[in-house]
PDB file of C-alpha atoms in Angstrom:
ATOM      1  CA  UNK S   1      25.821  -8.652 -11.738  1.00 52.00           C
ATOM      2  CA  UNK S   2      26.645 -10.533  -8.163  1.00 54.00           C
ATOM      3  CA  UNK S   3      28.828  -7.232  -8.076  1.00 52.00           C
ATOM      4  CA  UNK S   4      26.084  -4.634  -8.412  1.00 54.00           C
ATOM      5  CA  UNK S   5      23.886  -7.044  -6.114  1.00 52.00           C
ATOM      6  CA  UNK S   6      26.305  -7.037  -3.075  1.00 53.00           C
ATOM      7  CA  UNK S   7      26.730  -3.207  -3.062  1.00 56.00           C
ATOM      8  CA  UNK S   8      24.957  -1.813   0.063  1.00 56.00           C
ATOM      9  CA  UNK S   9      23.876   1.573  -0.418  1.00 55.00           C
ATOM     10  CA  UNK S  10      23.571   1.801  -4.027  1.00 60.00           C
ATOM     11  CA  UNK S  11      21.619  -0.973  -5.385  1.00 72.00           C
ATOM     12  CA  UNK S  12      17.949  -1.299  -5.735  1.00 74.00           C
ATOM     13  CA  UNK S  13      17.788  -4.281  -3.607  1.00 74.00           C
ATOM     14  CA  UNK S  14      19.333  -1.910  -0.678  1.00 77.00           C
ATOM     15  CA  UNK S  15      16.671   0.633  -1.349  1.00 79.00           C
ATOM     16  CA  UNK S  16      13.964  -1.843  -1.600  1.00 82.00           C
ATOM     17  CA  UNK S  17      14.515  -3.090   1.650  1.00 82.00           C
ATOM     18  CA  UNK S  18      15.203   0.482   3.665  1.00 84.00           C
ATOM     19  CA  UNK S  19      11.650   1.533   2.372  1.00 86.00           C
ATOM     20  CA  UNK S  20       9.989  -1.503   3.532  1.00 87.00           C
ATOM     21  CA  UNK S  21      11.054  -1.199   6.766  1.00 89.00           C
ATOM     22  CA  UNK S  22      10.318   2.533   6.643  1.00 91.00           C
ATOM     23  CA  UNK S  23       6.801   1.945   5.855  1.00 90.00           C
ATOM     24  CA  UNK S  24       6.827  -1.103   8.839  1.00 92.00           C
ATOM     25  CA  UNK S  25       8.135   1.832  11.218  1.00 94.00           C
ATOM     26  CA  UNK S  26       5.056   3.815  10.194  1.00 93.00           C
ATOM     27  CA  UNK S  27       2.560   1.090  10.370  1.00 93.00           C
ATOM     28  CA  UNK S  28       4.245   0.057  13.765  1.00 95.00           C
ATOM     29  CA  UNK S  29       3.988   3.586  15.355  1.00 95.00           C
ATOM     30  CA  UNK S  30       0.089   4.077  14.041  1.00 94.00           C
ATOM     31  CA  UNK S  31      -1.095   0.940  15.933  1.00 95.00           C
ATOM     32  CA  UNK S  32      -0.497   2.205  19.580  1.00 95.00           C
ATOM     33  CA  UNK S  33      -1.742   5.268  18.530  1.00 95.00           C
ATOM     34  CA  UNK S  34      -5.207   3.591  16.527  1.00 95.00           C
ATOM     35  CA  UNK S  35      -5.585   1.050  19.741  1.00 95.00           C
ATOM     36  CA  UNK S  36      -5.299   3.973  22.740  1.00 95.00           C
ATOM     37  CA  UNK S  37      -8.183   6.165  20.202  1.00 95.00           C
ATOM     38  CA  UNK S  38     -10.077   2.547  20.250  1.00 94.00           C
ATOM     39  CA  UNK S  39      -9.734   2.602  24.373  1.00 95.00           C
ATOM     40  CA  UNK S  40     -10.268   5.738  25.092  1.00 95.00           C
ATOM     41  CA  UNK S  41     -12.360   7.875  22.918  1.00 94.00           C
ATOM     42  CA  UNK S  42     -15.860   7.377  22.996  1.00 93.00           C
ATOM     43  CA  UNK S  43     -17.392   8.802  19.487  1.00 91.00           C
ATOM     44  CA  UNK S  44     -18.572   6.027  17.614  1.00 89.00           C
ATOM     45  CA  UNK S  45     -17.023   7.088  14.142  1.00 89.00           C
ATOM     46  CA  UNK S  46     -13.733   8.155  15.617  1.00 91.00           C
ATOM     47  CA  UNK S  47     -13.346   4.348  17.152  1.00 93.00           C
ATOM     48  CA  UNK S  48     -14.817   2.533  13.897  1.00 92.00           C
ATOM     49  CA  UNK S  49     -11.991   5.054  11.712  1.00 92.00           C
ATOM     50  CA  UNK S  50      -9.446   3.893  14.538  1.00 94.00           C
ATOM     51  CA  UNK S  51     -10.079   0.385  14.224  1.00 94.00           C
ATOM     52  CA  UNK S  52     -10.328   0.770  10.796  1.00 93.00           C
ATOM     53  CA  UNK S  53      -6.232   2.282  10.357  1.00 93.00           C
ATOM     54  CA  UNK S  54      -5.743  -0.648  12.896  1.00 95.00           C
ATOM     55  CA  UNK S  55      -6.927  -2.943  10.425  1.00 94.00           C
ATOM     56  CA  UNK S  56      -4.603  -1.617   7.243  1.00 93.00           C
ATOM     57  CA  UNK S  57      -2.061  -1.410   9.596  1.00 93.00           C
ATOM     58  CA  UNK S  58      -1.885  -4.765  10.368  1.00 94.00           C
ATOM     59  CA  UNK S  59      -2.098  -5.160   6.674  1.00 92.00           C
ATOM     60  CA  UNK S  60       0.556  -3.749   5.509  1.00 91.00           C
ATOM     61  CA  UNK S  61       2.876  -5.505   8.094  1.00 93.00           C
ATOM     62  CA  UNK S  62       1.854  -8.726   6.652  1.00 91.00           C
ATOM     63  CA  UNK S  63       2.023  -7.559   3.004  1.00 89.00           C
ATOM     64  CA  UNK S  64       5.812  -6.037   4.371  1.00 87.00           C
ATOM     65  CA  UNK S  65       6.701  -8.968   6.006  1.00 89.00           C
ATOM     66  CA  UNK S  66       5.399 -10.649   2.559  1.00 85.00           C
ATOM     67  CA  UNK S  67       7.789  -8.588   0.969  1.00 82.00           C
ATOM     68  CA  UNK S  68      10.759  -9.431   3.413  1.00 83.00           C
ATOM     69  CA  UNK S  69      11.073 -12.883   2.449  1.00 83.00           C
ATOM     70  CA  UNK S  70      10.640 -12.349  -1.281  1.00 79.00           C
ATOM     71  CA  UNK S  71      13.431 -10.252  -0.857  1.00 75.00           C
ATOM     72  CA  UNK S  72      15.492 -12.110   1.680  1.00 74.00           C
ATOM     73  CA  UNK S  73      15.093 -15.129  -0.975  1.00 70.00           C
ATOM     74  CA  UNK S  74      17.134 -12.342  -3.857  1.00 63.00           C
ATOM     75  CA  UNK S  75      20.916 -13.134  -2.453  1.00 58.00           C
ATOM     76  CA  UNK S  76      23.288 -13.108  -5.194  1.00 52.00           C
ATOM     77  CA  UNK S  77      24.765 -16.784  -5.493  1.00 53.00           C
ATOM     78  CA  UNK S  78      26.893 -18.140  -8.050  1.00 47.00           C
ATOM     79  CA  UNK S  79      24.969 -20.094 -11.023  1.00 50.00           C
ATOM     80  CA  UNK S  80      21.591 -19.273 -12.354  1.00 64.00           C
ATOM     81  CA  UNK S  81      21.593 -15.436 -10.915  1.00 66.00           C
ATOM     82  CA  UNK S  82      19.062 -14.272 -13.727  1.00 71.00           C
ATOM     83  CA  UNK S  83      16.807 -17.042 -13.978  1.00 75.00           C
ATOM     84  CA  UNK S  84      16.179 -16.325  -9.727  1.00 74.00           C
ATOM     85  CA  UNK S  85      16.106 -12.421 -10.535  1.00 76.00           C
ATOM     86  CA  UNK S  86      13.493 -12.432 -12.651  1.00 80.00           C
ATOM     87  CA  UNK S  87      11.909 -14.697 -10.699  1.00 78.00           C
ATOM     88  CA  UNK S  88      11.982 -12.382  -7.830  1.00 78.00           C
ATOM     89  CA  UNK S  89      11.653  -9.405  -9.562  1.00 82.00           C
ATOM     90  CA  UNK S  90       8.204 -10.433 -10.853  1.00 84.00           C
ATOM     91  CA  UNK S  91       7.247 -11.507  -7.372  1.00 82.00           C
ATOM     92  CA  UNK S  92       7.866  -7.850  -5.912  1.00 84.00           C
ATOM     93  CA  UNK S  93       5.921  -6.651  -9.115  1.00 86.00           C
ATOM     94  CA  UNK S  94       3.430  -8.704  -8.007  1.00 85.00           C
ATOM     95  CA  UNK S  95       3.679  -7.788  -4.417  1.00 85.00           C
ATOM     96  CA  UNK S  96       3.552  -3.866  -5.773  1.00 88.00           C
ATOM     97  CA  UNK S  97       0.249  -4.367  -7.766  1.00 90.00           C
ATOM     98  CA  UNK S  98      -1.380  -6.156  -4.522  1.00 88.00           C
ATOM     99  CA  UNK S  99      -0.337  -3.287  -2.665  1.00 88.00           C
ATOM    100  CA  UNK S 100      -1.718  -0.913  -5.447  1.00 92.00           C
ATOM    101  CA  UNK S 101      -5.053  -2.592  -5.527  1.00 91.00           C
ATOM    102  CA  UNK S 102      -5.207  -3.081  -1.598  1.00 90.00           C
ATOM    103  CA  UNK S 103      -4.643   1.096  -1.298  1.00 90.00           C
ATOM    104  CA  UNK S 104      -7.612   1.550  -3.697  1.00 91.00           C
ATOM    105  CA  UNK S 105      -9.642  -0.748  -1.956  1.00 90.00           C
ATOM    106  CA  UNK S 106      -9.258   0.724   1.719  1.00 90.00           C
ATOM    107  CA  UNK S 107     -10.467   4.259  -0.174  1.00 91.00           C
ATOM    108  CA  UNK S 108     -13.779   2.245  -0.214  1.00 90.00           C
ATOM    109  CA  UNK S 109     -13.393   1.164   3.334  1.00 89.00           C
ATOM    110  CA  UNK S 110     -13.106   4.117   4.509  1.00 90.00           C
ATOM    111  CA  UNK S 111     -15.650   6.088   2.958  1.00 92.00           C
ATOM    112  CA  UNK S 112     -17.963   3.470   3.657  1.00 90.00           C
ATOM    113  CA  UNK S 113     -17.496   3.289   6.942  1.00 90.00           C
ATOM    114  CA  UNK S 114     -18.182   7.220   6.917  1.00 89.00           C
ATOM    115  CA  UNK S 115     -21.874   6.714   4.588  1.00 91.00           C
ATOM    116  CA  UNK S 116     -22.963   4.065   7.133  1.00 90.00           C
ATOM    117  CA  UNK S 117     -21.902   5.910  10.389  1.00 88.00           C
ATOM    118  CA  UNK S 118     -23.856   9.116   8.781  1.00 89.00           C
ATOM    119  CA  UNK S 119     -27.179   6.870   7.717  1.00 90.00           C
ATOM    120  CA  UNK S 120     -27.214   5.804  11.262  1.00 87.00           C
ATOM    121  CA  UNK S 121     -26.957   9.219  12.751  1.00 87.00           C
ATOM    122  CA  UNK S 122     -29.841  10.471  10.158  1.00 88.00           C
ATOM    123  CA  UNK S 123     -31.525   7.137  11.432  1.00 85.00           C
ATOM    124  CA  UNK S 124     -31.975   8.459  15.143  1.00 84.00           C
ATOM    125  CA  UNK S 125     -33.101  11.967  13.714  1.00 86.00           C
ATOM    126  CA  UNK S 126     -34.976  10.931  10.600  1.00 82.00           C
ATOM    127  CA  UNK S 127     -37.935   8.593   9.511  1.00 87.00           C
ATOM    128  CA  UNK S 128     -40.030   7.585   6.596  1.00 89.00           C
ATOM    129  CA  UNK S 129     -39.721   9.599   3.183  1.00 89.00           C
ATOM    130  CA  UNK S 130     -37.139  12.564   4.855  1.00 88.00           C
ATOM    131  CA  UNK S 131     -35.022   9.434   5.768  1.00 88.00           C
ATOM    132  CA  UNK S 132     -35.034   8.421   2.502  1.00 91.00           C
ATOM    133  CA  UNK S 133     -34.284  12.065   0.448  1.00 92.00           C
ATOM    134  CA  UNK S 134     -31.252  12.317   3.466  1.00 91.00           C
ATOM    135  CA  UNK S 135     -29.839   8.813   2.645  1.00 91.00           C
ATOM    136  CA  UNK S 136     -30.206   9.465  -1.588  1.00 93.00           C
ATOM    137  CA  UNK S 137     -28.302  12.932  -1.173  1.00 94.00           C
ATOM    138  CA  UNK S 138     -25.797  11.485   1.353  1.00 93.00           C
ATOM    139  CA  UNK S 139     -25.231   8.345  -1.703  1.00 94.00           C
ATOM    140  CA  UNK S 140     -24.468  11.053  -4.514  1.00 96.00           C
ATOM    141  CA  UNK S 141     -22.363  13.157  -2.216  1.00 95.00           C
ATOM    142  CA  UNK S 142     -20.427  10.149  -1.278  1.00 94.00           C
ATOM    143  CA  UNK S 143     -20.264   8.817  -4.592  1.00 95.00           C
ATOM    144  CA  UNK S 144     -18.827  12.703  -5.791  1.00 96.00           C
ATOM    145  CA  UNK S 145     -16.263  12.402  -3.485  1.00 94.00           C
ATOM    146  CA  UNK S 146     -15.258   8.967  -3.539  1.00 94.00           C
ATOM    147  CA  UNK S 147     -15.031   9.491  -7.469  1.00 95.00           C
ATOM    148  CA  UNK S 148     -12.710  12.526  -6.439  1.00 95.00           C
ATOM    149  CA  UNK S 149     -10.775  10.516  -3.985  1.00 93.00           C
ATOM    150  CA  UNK S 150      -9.986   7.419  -6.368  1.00 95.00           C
ATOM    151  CA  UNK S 151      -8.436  10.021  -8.986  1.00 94.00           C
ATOM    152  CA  UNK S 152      -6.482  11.689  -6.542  1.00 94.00           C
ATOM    153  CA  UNK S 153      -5.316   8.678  -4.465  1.00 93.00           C
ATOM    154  CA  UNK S 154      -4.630   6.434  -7.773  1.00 94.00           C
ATOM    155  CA  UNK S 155      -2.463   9.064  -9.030  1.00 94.00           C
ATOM    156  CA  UNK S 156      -0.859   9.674  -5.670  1.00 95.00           C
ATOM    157  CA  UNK S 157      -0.642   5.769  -5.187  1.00 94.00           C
ATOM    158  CA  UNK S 158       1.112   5.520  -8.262  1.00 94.00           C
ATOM    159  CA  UNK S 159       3.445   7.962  -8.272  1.00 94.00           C
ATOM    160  CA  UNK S 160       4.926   6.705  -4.661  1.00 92.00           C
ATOM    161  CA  UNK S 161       4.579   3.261  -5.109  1.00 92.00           C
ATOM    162  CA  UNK S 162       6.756   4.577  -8.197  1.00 92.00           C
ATOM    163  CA  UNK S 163       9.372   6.485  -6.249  1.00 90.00           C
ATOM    164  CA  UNK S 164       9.665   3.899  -3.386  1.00 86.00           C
ATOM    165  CA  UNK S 165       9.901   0.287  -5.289  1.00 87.00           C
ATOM    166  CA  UNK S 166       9.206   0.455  -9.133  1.00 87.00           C
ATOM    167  CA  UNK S 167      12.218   2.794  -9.637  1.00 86.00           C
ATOM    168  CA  UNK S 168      14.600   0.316  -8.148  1.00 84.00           C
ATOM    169  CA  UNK S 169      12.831  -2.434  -9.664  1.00 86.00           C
ATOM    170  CA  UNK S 170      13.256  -1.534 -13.025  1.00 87.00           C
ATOM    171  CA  UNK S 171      16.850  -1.003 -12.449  1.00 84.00           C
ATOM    172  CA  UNK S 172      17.073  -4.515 -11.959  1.00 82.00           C
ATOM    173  CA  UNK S 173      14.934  -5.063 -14.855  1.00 84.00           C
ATOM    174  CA  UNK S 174      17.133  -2.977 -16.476  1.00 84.00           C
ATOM    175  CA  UNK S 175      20.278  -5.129 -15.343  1.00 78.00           C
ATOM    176  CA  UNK S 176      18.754  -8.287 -16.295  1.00 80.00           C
ATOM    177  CA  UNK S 177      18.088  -7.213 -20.045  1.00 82.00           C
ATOM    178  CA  UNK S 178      21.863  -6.279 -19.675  1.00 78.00           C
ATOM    179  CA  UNK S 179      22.382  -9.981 -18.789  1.00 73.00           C
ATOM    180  CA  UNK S 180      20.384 -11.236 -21.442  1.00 74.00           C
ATOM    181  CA  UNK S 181      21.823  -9.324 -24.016  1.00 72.00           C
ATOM    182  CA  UNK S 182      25.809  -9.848 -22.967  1.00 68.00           C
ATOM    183  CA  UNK S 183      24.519 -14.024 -23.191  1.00 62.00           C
TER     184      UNK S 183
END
């Protein structure tokens, strides 16, 4: 097991960490770009979206860094190596499902930033009963398409969160059955 561990390029661990700090490259090259939309453009909803990928940005480099020091604490060391895998193997399950749940949530974020920036433009136009009918049909369409865009995102979510951690983590899950059945 310390064997398959120690491998660079081929263990899960390896992979793990490359795709963390692929998606910390990403979120690191979005915030210059989200903070120079912030100073310089002037629409209202393209600065509240801006500050809004800012936001998740920022995030996800905490969640990453989160990540980092779950994983920097998986070194293989002589002794109890399975009792500290699972350990940290049901950490970065953990630390999967949070991200999981935290990409659902920002599909709320950012559609409601969208309904609210739309009922105040239909504010400055709109009073009285027409206010009203604008702000019912702009609550169904919303809800239509955040209903589409939680089935499409959950399956997306899932299927990368998949291909970029839970692949490699149930290798090791995989390896520490192996362990428990060779005890």
């Amino acid at each position: 097991m310390q064997a398959i561990l120690s491998q660079p390029s081929g263990n899960p661990l390896w992979r793990i960490r490359r795709n963390a700090r692929w998606e910390a490259a990403v979120a690191l090259l979005c915030l210059p770009i989200a903070a120079t939309v912030i100073l310089l453009v002037r629409d209202t909803y393209t600065r509240a979206m801006a500050l809004w990928l800012a936001l998740i940005c920022l995030s996800s480099l905490y969640y990453l860094y989160q990540k980092r020091q779950v994983l920097g604490q998986l070194q293989p060391t002589a002794g109890a190596l399975r009792q500290q895998l699972e350990q940290q193997v049901g950490s970065l399950r953990r630390l999967v499902q949070v991200y999981y749940r935290a990409t659902m949530l920002s599909l709320f974020g950012s559609f409601g930033i969208g309904f609210v920036m739309q009922v105040l433009k239909f504010g400055h136009t709109a009073h009285g009963a027409k206010l009203a009918l604008m702000i019912g049909v702009l609550a169904v369409a919303y809800a239509f398409l955040v209903w589409l865009g939680y089935r499409a995102l959950r399956d997306f979510t899932r299927w990368y969160l998949q291909r970029l951690y839970g692949q490699h983590l149930d290798r090791l899950e995989g390896y520490l059955r192996d362990l428990q059945d060779s005890e």
